[in-house]
CSV table of C-alpha atoms and ligand atoms in Angstrom, one decimal:
chain,number,residue,atom,x,y,z
A,1,UNK,CA,13.7,-8.2,7.4
A,2,UNK,CA,10.9,-7.7,4.4
A,3,UNK,CA,9.7,-4.4,2.7
A,4,UNK,CA,6.5,-3.9,1.2
A,5,UNK,CA,4.5,-0.7,-0.9
A,6,UNK,CA,1.6,0.4,0.3
A,7,UNK,CA,-0.1,3.6,-0.6
A,8,UNK,CA,-3.0,5.5,0.5
A,9,UNK,CA,-5.5,5.9,-2.8
A,10,UNK,CA,-6.3,9.0,-4.5
A,11,UNK,CA,-9.9,8.5,-1.9
A,12,UNK,CA,-7.8,8.0,0.7
A,13,UNK,CA,-5.9,11.1,0.4
A,14,UNK,CA,-8.8,13.2,-0.4
A,15,UNK,CA,-10.7,11.5,3.2
A,16,UNK,CA,-8.3,12.5,5.2
A,17,UNK,CA,-7.3,9.2,5.8
A,18,UNK,CA,-3.5,9.2,5.7
A,19,UNK,CA,-2.8,9.7,9.6
A,20,UNK,CA,-5.2,6.8,10.4
A,21,UNK,CA,-3.6,4.4,8.4
A,22,UNK,CA,0.1,5.4,8.9
A,23,UNK,CA,-0.9,5.1,12.8
A,24,UNK,CA,-2.3,1.5,12.2
A,25,UNK,CA,1.2,0.5,10.3
A,26,UNK,CA,3.2,1.9,13.2
A,27,UNK,CA,1.2,0.6,15.7
A,28,UNK,CA,1.7,-2.5,14.8
A,29,UNK,CA,5.6,-2.1,14.9
A,30,UNK,CA,6.7,-1.3,11.4
A,31,UNK,CA,9.3,0.7,10.5
A,32,UNK,CA,8.5,3.4,7.6
A,33,UNK,CA,11.4,3.8,5.2
A,34,UNK,CA,10.0,5.7,2.8
A,35,UNK,CA,6.9,8.1,2.3
A,36,UNK,CA,6.1,10.4,-0.4
A,37,UNK,CA,2.6,12.4,-2.0
A,38,UNK,CA,2.7,12.0,-5.5
A,39,UNK,CA,0.3,12.5,-8.6
A,40,UNK,CA,1.4,9.3,-10.4
A,41,UNK,CA,0.5,9.7,-14.8
A,42,UNK,CA,-1.8,7.2,-16.0
A,43,UNK,CA,1.2,5.5,-17.6
A,44,UNK,CA,2.9,4.8,-14.2
A,45,UNK,CA,-0.7,3.4,-13.6
A,46,UNK,CA,-0.7,1.3,-15.9
A,47,UNK,CA,2.7,-0.1,-15.4
A,48,UNK,CA,1.4,-0.9,-11.4
A,49,UNK,CA,-1.5,-2.6,-12.8
A,50,UNK,CA,-0.2,-4.4,-15.6
A,51,UNK,CA,-1.1,-7.5,-14.5
A,52,UNK,CA,-4.9,-6.2,-14.4
A,53,UNK,CA,-4.8,-5.6,-17.4
A,54,UNK,CA,-7.4,-7.5,-19.3
A,55,UNK,CA,-9.6,-6.5,-16.4
A,56,UNK,CA,-12.9,-4.6,-17.7
A,57,UNK,CA,-12.1,-2.3,-14.6
A,58,UNK,CA,-8.4,-1.8,-15.4
A,59,UNK,CA,-8.9,1.4,-17.5
A,60,UNK,CA,-11.1,3.3,-14.9
A,61,UNK,CA,-8.8,2.1,-12.3
A,62,UNK,CA,-5.2,3.5,-13.6
A,63,UNK,CA,-7.7,6.9,-14.4
A,64,UNK,CA,-8.7,7.1,-10.6
A,65,UNK,CA,-5.4,5.8,-9.3
A,66,UNK,CA,-4.2,9.1,-11.2
A,67,UNK,CA,-6.8,11.6,-10.6
A,68,UNK,CA,-5.6,13.2,-7.5
A,69,UNK,CA,-2.1,12.5,-4.7
A,70,UNK,CA,-1.0,9.5,-4.1
A,71,UNK,CA,0.6,8.8,-0.8
A,72,UNK,CA,3.3,6.4,-0.8
A,73,UNK,CA,4.9,4.7,1.4
A,74,UNK,CA,7.5,1.6,1.9
A,75,UNK,CA,7.3,-0.2,5.2
A,76,UNK,CA,10.1,-3.3,6.3
A,77,UNK,CA,9.2,-4.9,8.7
A,78,UNK,CA,8.8,-9.6,10.1
A,79,UNK,CA,6.6,-11.1,7.5
A,80,UNK,CA,5.5,-7.4,6.9
A,81,UNK,CA,4.3,-8.6,2.9
A,82,UNK,CA,1.7,-11.0,4.3
A,83,UNK,CA,0.5,-9.2,7.6
A,84,UNK,CA,-0.3,-5.9,6.1
A,85,UNK,CA,-2.0,-7.7,3.1
A,86,UNK,CA,-4.2,-8.6,6.6
A,87,UNK,CA,-4.5,-5.3,7.7
A,88,UNK,CA,-5.9,-4.0,4.7
A,89,UNK,CA,-8.8,-6.4,4.2
A,90,UNK,CA,-10.2,-8.2,1.0
A,91,UNK,CA,-10.3,-6.4,-1.9
A,92,UNK,CA,-13.7,-5.7,-1.3
A,93,UNK,CA,-14.9,-3.7,1.4
A,94,UNK,CA,-17.7,-5.9,1.8
A,95,UNK,CA,-16.0,-8.8,1.9
A,96,UNK,CA,-13.2,-6.9,4.8
A,97,UNK,CA,-13.7,-8.2,8.5
A,98,UNK,CA,-14.0,-5.0,11.2
A,99,UNK,CA,-10.7,-3.9,12.1
A,100,UNK,CA,-9.1,-4.1,8.8
A,101,UNK,CA,-8.3,-0.9,7.2
A,102,UNK,CA,-10.8,-1.7,4.6
A,103,UNK,CA,-13.8,-3.2,6.1
A,104,UNK,CA,-13.1,0.1,8.8
A,105,UNK,CA,-12.7,2.8,6.3
A,106,UNK,CA,-14.8,2.2,3.5
A,107,UNK,CA,-17.7,0.4,1.3
A,108,UNK,CA,-16.9,0.1,-2.5
A,109,UNK,CA,-14.6,-1.9,-3.8
A,110,UNK,CA,-13.7,0.9,-6.4
A,111,UNK,CA,-12.9,3.3,-3.7
A,112,UNK,CA,-11.2,0.5,-1.6
A,113,UNK,CA,-8.6,3.8,-0.2
A,114,UNK,CA,-5.6,1.4,0.2
A,115,UNK,CA,-3.0,-0.7,-1.9
A,116,UNK,CA,-0.5,-3.7,-0.7
A,117,UNK,CA,1.3,-5.8,-2.6
A,118,UNK,CA,0.3,-9.2,-2.6
A,119,UNK,CA,3.8,-11.2,-2.3
A,120,UNK,CA,7.3,-10.7,-1.6
A,121,UNK,CA,8.5,-10.8,-5.7
A,122,UNK,CA,5.9,-8.0,-6.6
A,123,UNK,CA,6.4,-5.8,-3.4
A,124,UNK,CA,10.0,-5.3,-4.7
A,125,UNK,CA,8.8,-4.4,-8.3
A,126,UNK,CA,6.4,-2.3,-7.2
A,127,UNK,CA,9.3,-0.4,-4.7
A,128,UNK,CA,11.5,-0.3,-8.0
A,129,UNK,CA,8.5,1.0,-10.0
A,130,UNK,CA,7.7,4.0,-7.7
A,131,UNK,CA,10.8,4.8,-5.7
A,132,UNK,CA,14.6,5.7,-6.6
A,133,UNK,CA,17.0,3.7,-4.0
A,134,UNK,CA,18.4,7.0,-2.0
A,135,UNK,CA,14.7,7.7,-1.7
A,136,UNK,CA,14.8,4.7,1.0
A,137,UNK,CA,16.1,5.1,4.2
A,138,UNK,CA,18.0,2.5,6.5
A,139,UNK,CA,18.8,3.5,9.8
A,140,UNK,CA,17.7,1.9,13.0
A,141,UNK,CA,14.7,1.6,15.0
A,142,UNK,CA,15.2,1.1,18.8
A,143,UNK,CA,11.6,-0.6,19.4
A,144,UNK,CA,13.2,-3.7,16.8
A,145,UNK,CA,15.0,-5.1,20.2
A,146,UNK,CA,11.3,-5.4,21.7
A,147,UNK,CA,9.4,-6.7,18.4
A,148,UNK,CA,10.9,-10.0,17.7
A,149,UNK,CA,12.6,-12.5,20.0
B,1,LIG,P1,-6.2,-5.7,-4.3
B,1,LIG,O1,-6.0,-4.2,-5.0
B,1,LIG,O2,-7.0,-6.2,-3.1
B,1,LIG,O3,-4.6,-6.4,-4.2
B,1,LIG,P2,-6.6,-6.2,-6.9
B,1,LIG,O4,-5.1,-6.4,-7.2
B,1,LIG,O5,-7.1,-8.2,-7.8
B,1,LIG,O6,-6.7,-6.3,-5.6
B,1,LIG,O7,-7.3,-5.4,-7.8
B,1,LIG,C1,-6.3,-3.9,-7.7
B,1,LIG,C2,-7.5,-2.6,-8.0
B,1,LIG,O8,-8.7,-2.6,-8.6
B,1,LIG,C3,-8.3,-3.2,-6.0
B,1,LIG,O9,-7.3,-2.8,-5.2
B,1,LIG,C4,-9.6,-2.5,-6.7
B,1,LIG,C5,-10.0,-2.7,-8.5
B,1,LIG,N1,-10.5,-3.3,-8.9
B,1,LIG,C6,-10.3,-5.1,-8.2
B,1,LIG,N2,-11.1,-6.1,-9.0
B,1,LIG,C7,-12.9,-4.9,-9.1
B,1,LIG,C8,-13.6,-5.1,-9.7
B,1,LIG,N3,-14.0,-6.1,-9.6
B,1,LIG,N4,-14.2,-3.7,-9.8
B,1,LIG,C9,-13.7,-3.0,-9.9
B,1,LIG,N5,-12.6,-2.4,-9.0
B,1,LIG,C10,-12.1,-3.8,-8.9
B,2,LIG,MG1,-3.4,-6.3,-6.2
């Protein structure tokens, strides 16, 4: 079973989109294993986005991500990393198809409401960065038997 790190960014939290986003992951058949509302420091965001250090938007991105509460979550399920990325849409909302989070809920690449890990490896790194082991819960979901053969 795979896990991924999903976060509603400060613009998404301010715009009241946490419920809408949680609903989409629940409906798809993924299981919430951890969640917390937190104000990330700029240092934390610099570590999170370390691979983008050279990008011209890096400083602004880290400032924006630490400018208000972020709703951080870990979701579990079969192929959740890839499927969640598809649910998010493209990085640029203008390239995102209707039906995706970014294609439905936002218009600007710099305020694209949601983060999702792009690979299984990065998901592991990000989950460790945002959550302690005891903040994640293992429990049996009654839906499990009905989601896969
Ligand atoms: P994603 O969030 O789809 O994984 P990414 O990892 O390439 O995209 O970039 C991280 C975030 O940085 C992205 O969600 C929004 C911001 N970003 C990316 N490209 C940008 C650009 N050209 N101008 C402004 N912000 C950008
Ligand atoms: Mg990324």
